[in-house]
Coordinates of C-alpha atoms in Angstrom, one line a residue:
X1 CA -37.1 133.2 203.1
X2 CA -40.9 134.0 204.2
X3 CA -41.9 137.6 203.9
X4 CA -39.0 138.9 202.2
X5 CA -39.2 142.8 201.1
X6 CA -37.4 143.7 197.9
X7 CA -35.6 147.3 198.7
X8 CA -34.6 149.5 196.0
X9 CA -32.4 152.1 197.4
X10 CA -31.8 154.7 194.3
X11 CA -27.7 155.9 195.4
X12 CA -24.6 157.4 194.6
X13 CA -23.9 158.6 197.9
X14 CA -21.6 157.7 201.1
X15 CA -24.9 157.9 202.8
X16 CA -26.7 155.3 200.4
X17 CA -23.8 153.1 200.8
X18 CA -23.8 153.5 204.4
X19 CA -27.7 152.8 204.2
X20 CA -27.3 149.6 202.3
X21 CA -24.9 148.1 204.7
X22 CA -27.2 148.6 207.5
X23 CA -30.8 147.5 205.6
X24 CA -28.6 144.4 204.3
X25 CA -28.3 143.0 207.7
X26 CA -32.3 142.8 208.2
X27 CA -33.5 139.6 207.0
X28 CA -36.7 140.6 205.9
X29 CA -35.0 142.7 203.6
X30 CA -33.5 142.3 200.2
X31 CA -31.6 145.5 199.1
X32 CA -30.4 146.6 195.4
X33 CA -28.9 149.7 195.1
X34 CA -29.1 151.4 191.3
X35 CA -26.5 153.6 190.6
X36 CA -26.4 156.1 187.5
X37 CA -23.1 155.3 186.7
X38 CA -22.4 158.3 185.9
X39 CA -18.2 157.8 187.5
X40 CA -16.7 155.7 186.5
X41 CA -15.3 153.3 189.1
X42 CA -18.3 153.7 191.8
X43 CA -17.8 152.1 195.2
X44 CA -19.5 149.2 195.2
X45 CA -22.4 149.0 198.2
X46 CA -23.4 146.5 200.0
X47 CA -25.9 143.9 198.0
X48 CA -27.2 143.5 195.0
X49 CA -26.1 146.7 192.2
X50 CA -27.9 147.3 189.2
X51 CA -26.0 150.4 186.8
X52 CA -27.3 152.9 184.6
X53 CA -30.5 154.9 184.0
X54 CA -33.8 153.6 184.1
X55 CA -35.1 156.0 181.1
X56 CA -37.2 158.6 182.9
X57 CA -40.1 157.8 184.6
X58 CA -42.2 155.4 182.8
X59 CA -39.2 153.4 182.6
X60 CA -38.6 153.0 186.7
X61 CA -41.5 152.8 186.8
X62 CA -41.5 149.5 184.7
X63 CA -38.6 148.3 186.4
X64 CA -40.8 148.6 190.2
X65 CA -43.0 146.3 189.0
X66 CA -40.5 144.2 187.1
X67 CA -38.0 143.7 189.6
X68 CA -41.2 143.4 192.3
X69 CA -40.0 146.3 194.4
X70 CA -42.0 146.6 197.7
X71 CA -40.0 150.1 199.3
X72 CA -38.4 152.5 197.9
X73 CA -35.5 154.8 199.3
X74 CA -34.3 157.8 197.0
X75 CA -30.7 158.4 198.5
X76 CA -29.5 160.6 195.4
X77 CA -27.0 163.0 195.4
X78 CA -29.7 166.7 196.1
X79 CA -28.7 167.6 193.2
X80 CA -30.2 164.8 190.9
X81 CA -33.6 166.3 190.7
X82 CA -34.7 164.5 187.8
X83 CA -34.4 161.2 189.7
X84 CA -35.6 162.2 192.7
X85 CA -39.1 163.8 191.1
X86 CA -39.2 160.4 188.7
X87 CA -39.1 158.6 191.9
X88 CA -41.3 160.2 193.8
X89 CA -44.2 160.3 191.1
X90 CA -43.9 156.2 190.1
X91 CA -44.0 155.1 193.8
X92 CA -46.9 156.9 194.1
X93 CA -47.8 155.3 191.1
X94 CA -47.4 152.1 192.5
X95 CA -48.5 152.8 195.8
X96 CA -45.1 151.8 197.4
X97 CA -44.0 153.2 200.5
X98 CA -41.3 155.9 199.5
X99 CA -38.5 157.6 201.4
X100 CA -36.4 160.5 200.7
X101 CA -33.2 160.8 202.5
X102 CA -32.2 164.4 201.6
X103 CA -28.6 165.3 203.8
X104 CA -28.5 168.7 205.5
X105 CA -27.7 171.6 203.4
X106 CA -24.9 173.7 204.7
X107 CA -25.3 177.2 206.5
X108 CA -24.1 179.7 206.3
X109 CA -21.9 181.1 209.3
X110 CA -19.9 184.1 210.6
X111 CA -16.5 184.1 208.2
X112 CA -18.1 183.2 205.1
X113 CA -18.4 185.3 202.1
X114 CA -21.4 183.7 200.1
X115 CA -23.0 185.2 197.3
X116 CA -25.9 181.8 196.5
X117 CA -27.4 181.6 193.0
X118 CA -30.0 179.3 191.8
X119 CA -27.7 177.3 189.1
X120 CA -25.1 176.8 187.7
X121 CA -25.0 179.1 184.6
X122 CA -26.0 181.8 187.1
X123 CA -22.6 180.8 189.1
X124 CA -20.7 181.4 185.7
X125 CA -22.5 185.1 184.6
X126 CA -21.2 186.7 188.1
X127 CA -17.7 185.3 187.9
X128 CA -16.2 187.7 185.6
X129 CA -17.5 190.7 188.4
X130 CA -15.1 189.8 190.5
X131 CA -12.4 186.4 190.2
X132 CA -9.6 185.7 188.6
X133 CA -8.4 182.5 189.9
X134 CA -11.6 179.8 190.4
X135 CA -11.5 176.1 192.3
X136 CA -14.3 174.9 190.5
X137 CA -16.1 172.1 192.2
X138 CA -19.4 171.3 190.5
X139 CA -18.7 168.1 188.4
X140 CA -17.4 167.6 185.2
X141 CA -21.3 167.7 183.8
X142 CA -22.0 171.5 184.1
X143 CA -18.0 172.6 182.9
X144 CA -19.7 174.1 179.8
X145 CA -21.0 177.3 181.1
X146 CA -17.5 178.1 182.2
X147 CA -15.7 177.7 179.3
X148 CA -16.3 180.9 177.8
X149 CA -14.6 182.5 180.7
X150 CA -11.1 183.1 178.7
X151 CA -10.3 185.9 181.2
X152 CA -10.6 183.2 184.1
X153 CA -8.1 180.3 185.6
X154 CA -9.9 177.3 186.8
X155 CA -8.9 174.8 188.8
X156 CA -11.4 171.5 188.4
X157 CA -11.5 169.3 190.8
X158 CA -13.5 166.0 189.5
X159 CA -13.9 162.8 190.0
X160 CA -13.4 161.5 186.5
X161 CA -12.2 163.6 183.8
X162 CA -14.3 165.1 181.2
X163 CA -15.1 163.8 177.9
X164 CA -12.6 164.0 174.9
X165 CA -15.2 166.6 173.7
X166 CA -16.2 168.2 176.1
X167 CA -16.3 172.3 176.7
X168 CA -13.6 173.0 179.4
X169 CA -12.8 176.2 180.9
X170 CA -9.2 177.1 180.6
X171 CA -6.9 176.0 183.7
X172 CA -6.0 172.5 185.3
X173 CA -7.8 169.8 185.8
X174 CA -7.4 167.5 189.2
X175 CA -8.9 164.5 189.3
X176 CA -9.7 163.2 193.0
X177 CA -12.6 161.8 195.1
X178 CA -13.3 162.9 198.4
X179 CA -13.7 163.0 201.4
X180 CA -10.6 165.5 201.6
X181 CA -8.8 167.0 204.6
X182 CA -8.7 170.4 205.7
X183 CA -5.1 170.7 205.0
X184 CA -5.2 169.3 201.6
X185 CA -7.8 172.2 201.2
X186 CA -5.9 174.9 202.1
X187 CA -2.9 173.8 200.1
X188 CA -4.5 173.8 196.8
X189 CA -6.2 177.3 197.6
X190 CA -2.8 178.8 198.7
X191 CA -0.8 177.1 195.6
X192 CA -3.0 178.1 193.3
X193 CA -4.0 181.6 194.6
X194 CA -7.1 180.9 194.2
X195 CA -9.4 183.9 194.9
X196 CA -13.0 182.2 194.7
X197 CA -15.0 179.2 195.1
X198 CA -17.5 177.3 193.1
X199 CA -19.2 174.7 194.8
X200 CA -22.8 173.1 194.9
X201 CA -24.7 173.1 198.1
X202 CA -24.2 169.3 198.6
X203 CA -24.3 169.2 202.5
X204 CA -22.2 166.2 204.4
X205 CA -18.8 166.1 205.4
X206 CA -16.6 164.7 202.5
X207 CA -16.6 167.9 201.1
X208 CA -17.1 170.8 203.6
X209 CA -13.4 171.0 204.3
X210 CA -13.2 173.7 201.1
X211 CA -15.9 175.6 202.9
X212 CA -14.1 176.1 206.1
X213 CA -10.4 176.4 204.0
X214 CA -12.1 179.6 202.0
X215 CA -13.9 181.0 205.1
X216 CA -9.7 180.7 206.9
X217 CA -8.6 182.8 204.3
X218 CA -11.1 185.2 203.4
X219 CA -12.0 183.6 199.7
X220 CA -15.6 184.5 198.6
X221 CA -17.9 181.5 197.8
X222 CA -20.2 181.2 194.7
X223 CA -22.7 178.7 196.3
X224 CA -25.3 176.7 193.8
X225 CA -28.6 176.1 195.6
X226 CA -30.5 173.2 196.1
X227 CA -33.4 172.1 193.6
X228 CA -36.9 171.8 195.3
X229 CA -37.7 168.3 196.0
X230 CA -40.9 166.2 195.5
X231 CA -43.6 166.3 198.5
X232 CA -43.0 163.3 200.6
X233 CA -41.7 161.8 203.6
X234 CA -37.9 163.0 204.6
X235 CA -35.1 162.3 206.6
X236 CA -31.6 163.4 206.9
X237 CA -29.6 160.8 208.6
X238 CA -29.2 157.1 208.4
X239 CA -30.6 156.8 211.6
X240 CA -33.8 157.9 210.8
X241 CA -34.0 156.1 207.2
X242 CA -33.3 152.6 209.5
X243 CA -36.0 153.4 211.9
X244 CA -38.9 154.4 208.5
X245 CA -37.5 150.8 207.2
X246 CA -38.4 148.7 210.5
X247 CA -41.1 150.3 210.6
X248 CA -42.5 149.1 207.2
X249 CA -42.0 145.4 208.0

């Protein structure tokens, strides 16, 4: 093939995945998706895969030129900011064209009983103000700052479980990967009694059925903001990303 562009799309999303698929049917383009590998049995996307870290910046940055990468597409979850600034610095770099596709966050609306904190261990210093029984939905990475929270149930929902030595908070732990339905939603709130929340402001529709289920039945929400992102061109739907990548040929 004449005038082939090597795309790296930098994933771990549906929408990256979704994005792959498409850019994989352009013939101009050559896609590999890295994922951090981070779960353990990732879906696969479409084309070529590459798993694992790259080891900071300096280290994609070596593999751009390595792997002769002409665009670049950061497709991250929003909360891997480490990536996301890593990328945005060794494109420029580079001088490769560079896209973030950043999903909505989601609002706020009439029902909901928000209190937003800027991380994490912030979410885990208010708890004890107010809950009793948590459905904790922020990964098994961050379970740590919980932990301490003996006067606390948890229920954690994750994807894989957490390491043999890892810090768990006491409770259950249920191990499931979205997207989930609204009545699975309100079934685990009800037969756990849960009383609050946890959740990171990840935006899309895999996971906003908790949202909705704790806004039904009058459960307060501990919501994790977004990190800033690099300056640089943005989009929020596949659409969009499609139409940035036709127009780089």
């Amino acid at each position: 093939m004449t005038n082939v562009k090597r795309l790296l799309i930098l994933g771990g999303t549906g929408d990256a995945a979704e994005l792959a698929a498409k850019a994989a049917v352009i013939e101009q383009i050559e896609v590999i998706t890295s994922l951090a590998g981070r779960t353990r049995n990732p879906q696969a996307p479409t084309g070529m895969v590459r798993i694992g870290g790259f080891g900071g910046e300096a280290g994609l940055l070596e593999y751009l030129h390595e792997a002769k990468i002409d665009l670049l597409i950061d497709a991250t979850h929003p909360f891997a900011a480490q990536i996301s600034w890593n990328a945005s610095s060794a494109a420029v770099s580079c001088n490769i064209p560079h896209l973030m596709f950043i999903r909505p966050a989601w609002l706020q609306v009439p029902g909901d009983e928000w209190i937003e904190v800027d991380s994490v261990e912030i979410a885990a210093s208010v708890l004890p103000e107010f809950a009793k029984r948590v459905f904790l939905t922020i990964g098994r990475q961050q379970l740590a700052p919980f932990a301490r929270l003996d006067n606390i149930w948890f229920l954690m929902r994750l994807i894989d479980p957490p390491a043999a030595d890892a810090l768990v908070p006491p409770g259950m732990i249920l191990c499931d990967r979205g997207p989930f339905a609204l009545d699975n939603e309100r079934q685990l709130l009800i037969e756990h009694q849960i009383d609050t929340l946890v959740s990171k402001n990840s935006g899309g529709d895999a996971t906003y059925a908790k949202i909705i289920a704790a806004r039904e039945m009058g459960i307060k929400v501990v919501m994790v903001k977004r990190p800033p992102t690099p300056v640089g061109e943005k989009v929020s739907d596949v659409e969009s990303a499609m139409q940035w990548l036709i127009n780089q040929m």
